[in-house]
Structure formats: structure tokens, C-alpha cells
Amino acid sequence: LGVVTYDATATARCYFDRPSAVEQESNEEAEDRAMVLADAFALKKLAMDYMHPEVGIPATQLGLLATACARCYFDRPSAYQQESVEESEERTMALADAPALKR
């Protein structure tokens, strides 16, 4: 069964080449767009973590991250005492004078 028309204004229209058609993107463009969106999401998360440290890390991530514990290596009881430059020079002079005191 064919289509028969007698209307002079009935014309065919290409829905892919018309100016108002939605632009099609290639697979490479789609992959690039996905990578850019993933980068933007990661940067947004990093910015939120930086701007709002009070939010903290969810417990689900703490279970996955074995190294997610805080430890201060300067204030712990087993830390070596830090000495100033003057104290270091004084200690060096005292050690230099020690052999003379042993005699």
C-alpha cells in the first residue's frame, strides 16, 4: 500500500540535517565530557572538604582507609625534645670542654 497525496505543499523533511536539530556528539566527545564532569565533581568535593573541615570523614570511609588516623609527631610523649640553635651551640661547647674537666 503506497501513500498517495495531492497536496502541493507536502514535502519531505530531513530531521538530521535541519538547523534546529540537536547536535550529535561523537564517542570521543562523550568520553571527554564524562572526564571533564568527573574532574569537576572531584574538584567540588575537594573544595567542600577544604572549606568545611568541621564536616569530617564519614565512618564508612574510615573503615576503608587504614591510614585515616591523626597523630601528632611533635607533641607525643615519645617525641624527641626540640632544642633551639642557642641550646645546640651551648651543648656543643659543653661537650668540647668535657675532656678538660675529666683530667
PDB file of C-alpha atoms in Angstrom:
ATOM      1  CA  LEU A   1       0.000   0.000   0.000  1.00  0.00           C
ATOM      2  CA  GLY A   2       1.583   3.262  -1.038  1.00  0.00           C
ATOM      3  CA  VAL A   3       0.941   6.745   0.210  1.00  0.00           C
ATOM      4  CA  VAL A   4      -0.810   8.986  -2.258  1.00  0.00           C
ATOM      5  CA  THR A   5      -1.093  12.724  -1.717  1.00  0.00           C
ATOM      6  CA  TYR A   6      -2.382  15.503  -3.894  1.00  0.00           C
ATOM      7  CA  ASP A   7      -1.228  18.381  -1.702  1.00  0.00           C
ATOM      8  CA  ALA A   8       1.410  20.558  -3.377  1.00  0.00           C
ATOM      9  CA  THR A   9       2.810  21.701  -0.013  1.00  0.00           C
ATOM     10  CA  ALA A  10       3.509  18.174   1.273  1.00  0.00           C
ATOM     11  CA  THR A  11       7.295  17.835   1.309  1.00  0.00           C
ATOM     12  CA  ALA A  12       9.795  15.586   2.995  1.00  0.00           C
ATOM     13  CA  ARG A  13      11.823  16.929   5.871  1.00  0.00           C
ATOM     14  CA  CYS A  14      15.216  15.649   6.999  1.00  0.00           C
ATOM     15  CA  TYR A  15      15.246  15.636  10.790  1.00  0.00           C
ATOM     16  CA  PHE A  16      19.034  15.169  10.995  1.00  0.00           C
ATOM     17  CA  ASP A  17      20.315  17.997   8.786  1.00  0.00           C
ATOM     18  CA  ARG A  18      17.890  20.720   9.761  1.00  0.00           C
ATOM     19  CA  PRO A  19      19.314  23.764  11.634  1.00  0.00           C
ATOM     20  CA  SER A  20      17.151  23.136  14.708  1.00  0.00           C
ATOM     21  CA  ALA A  21      18.293  19.514  15.108  1.00  0.00           C
ATOM     22  CA  VAL A  22      20.068  18.595  18.326  1.00  0.00           C
ATOM     23  CA  GLU A  23      23.782  18.358  17.634  1.00  0.00           C
ATOM     24  CA  GLN A  24      25.090  14.800  17.835  1.00  0.00           C
ATOM     25  CA  GLU A  25      28.372  14.185  19.632  1.00  0.00           C
ATOM     26  CA  SER A  26      30.904  11.515  18.841  1.00  0.00           C
ATOM     27  CA  ASN A  27      32.041   8.829  21.269  1.00  0.00           C
ATOM     28  CA  GLU A  28      35.314  10.693  21.802  1.00  0.00           C
ATOM     29  CA  GLU A  29      33.471  13.893  22.678  1.00  0.00           C
ATOM     30  CA  ALA A  30      31.182  11.969  25.055  1.00  0.00           C
ATOM     31  CA  GLU A  31      34.199  10.416  26.808  1.00  0.00           C
ATOM     32  CA  ASP A  32      35.896  13.816  27.071  1.00  0.00           C
ATOM     33  CA  ARG A  33      32.720  15.338  28.509  1.00  0.00           C
ATOM     34  CA  ALA A  34      32.457  12.493  31.050  1.00  0.00           C
ATOM     35  CA  MET A  35      36.099  13.021  32.112  1.00  0.00           C
ATOM     36  CA  VAL A  36      35.586  16.782  32.488  1.00  0.00           C
ATOM     37  CA  LEU A  37      32.465  16.222  34.593  1.00  0.00           C
ATOM     38  CA  ALA A  38      34.307  13.702  36.784  1.00  0.00           C
ATOM     39  CA  ASP A  39      37.157  16.192  37.296  1.00  0.00           C
ATOM     40  CA  ALA A  40      34.677  18.937  38.145  1.00  0.00           C
ATOM     41  CA  PHE A  41      32.963  16.662  40.683  1.00  0.00           C
ATOM     42  CA  ALA A  42      36.314  15.773  42.293  1.00  0.00           C
ATOM     43  CA  LEU A  43      37.318  19.447  42.484  1.00  0.00           C
ATOM     44  CA  LYS A  44      33.960  20.345  44.021  1.00  0.00           C
ATOM     45  CA  LYS A  45      34.381  17.635  46.665  1.00  0.00           C
ATOM     46  CA  LEU A  46      37.924  18.814  47.408  1.00  0.00           C
ATOM     47  CA  ALA A  47      36.754  22.418  47.719  1.00  0.00           C
ATOM     48  CA  MET A  48      33.959  21.380  50.102  1.00  0.00           C
ATOM     49  CA  ASP A  49      36.434  19.365  52.203  1.00  0.00           C
ATOM     50  CA  TYR A  50      38.789  22.351  52.341  1.00  0.00           C
ATOM     51  CA  MET A  51      36.136  24.972  53.099  1.00  0.00           C
ATOM     52  CA  HIS A  52      34.245  22.875  55.675  1.00  0.00           C
ATOM     53  CA  PRO A  53      36.691  20.840  57.786  1.00  0.00           C
ATOM     54  CA  GLU A  54      34.060  20.547  60.500  1.00  0.00           C
ATOM     55  CA  VAL A  55      32.128  18.046  58.378  1.00  0.00           C
ATOM     56  CA  GLY A  56      34.763  15.361  58.926  1.00  0.00           C
ATOM     57  CA  ILE A  57      35.183  11.982  57.285  1.00  0.00           C
ATOM     58  CA  PRO A  58      32.234   9.559  57.217  1.00  0.00           C
ATOM     59  CA  ALA A  59      32.702   6.361  59.216  1.00  0.00           C
ATOM     60  CA  THR A  60      32.297   4.293  56.060  1.00  0.00           C
ATOM     61  CA  GLN A  61      35.429   5.880  54.609  1.00  0.00           C
ATOM     62  CA  LEU A  62      37.332   5.433  57.873  1.00  0.00           C
ATOM     63  CA  GLY A  63      36.745   1.699  57.657  1.00  0.00           C
ATOM     64  CA  LEU A  64      38.160   1.653  54.143  1.00  0.00           C
ATOM     65  CA  LEU A  65      41.181   3.832  54.880  1.00  0.00           C
ATOM     66  CA  ALA A  66      43.595   2.125  57.231  1.00  0.00           C
ATOM     67  CA  THR A  67      45.799   5.224  57.429  1.00  0.00           C
ATOM     68  CA  ALA A  68      42.988   7.653  58.259  1.00  0.00           C
ATOM     69  CA  CYS A  69      44.116   8.396  61.789  1.00  0.00           C
ATOM     70  CA  ALA A  70      45.638  11.581  63.088  1.00  0.00           C
ATOM     71  CA  ARG A  71      48.849  11.552  65.078  1.00  0.00           C
ATOM     72  CA  CYS A  72      50.899  14.485  66.167  1.00  0.00           C
ATOM     73  CA  TYR A  73      54.563  13.598  65.921  1.00  0.00           C
ATOM     74  CA  PHE A  74      55.691  16.736  67.751  1.00  0.00           C
ATOM     75  CA  ASP A  75      53.592  16.681  70.943  1.00  0.00           C
ATOM     76  CA  ARG A  76      53.580  12.956  71.656  1.00  0.00           C
ATOM     77  CA  PRO A  77      55.398  11.824  74.822  1.00  0.00           C
ATOM     78  CA  SER A  78      57.949   9.745  72.903  1.00  0.00           C
ATOM     79  CA  ALA A  79      58.955  12.638  70.622  1.00  0.00           C
ATOM     80  CA  TYR A  80      62.497  13.941  70.874  1.00  0.00           C
ATOM     81  CA  GLN A  81      62.765  17.301  72.569  1.00  0.00           C
ATOM     82  CA  GLN A  82      63.466  20.053  70.066  1.00  0.00           C
ATOM     83  CA  GLU A  83      66.274  22.363  71.016  1.00  0.00           C
ATOM     84  CA  SER A  84      66.950  25.865  69.800  1.00  0.00           C
ATOM     85  CA  VAL A  85      70.105  26.995  67.996  1.00  0.00           C
ATOM     86  CA  GLU A  86      71.436  28.590  71.183  1.00  0.00           C
ATOM     87  CA  GLU A  87      70.885  25.397  73.175  1.00  0.00           C
ATOM     88  CA  SER A  88      72.618  23.383  70.461  1.00  0.00           C
ATOM     89  CA  GLU A  89      75.659  25.699  70.448  1.00  0.00           C
ATOM     90  CA  GLU A  90      75.806  25.613  74.245  1.00  0.00           C
ATOM     91  CA  ARG A  91      75.673  21.807  74.251  1.00  0.00           C
ATOM     92  CA  THR A  92      78.468  21.655  71.653  1.00  0.00           C
ATOM     93  CA  MET A  93      80.666  23.955  73.763  1.00  0.00           C
ATOM     94  CA  ALA A  94      79.990  21.894  76.903  1.00  0.00           C
ATOM     95  CA  LEU A  95      80.920  18.670  75.124  1.00  0.00           C
ATOM     96  CA  ALA A  96      84.093  20.305  73.842  1.00  0.00           C
ATOM     97  CA  ASP A  97      85.056  21.295  77.421  1.00  0.00           C
ATOM     98  CA  ALA A  98      84.281  17.835  78.848  1.00  0.00           C
ATOM     99  CA  PRO A  99      87.692  16.236  78.174  1.00  0.00           C
ATOM    100  CA  ALA A 100      89.415  19.099  80.006  1.00  0.00           C
ATOM    101  CA  LEU A 101      87.209  18.548  83.041  1.00  0.00           C
ATOM    102  CA  LYS A 102      87.993  14.801  83.136  1.00  0.00           C
ATOM    103  CA  ARG A 103      91.711  15.492  83.866  1.00  0.00           C
TER     104      ARG A 103
END
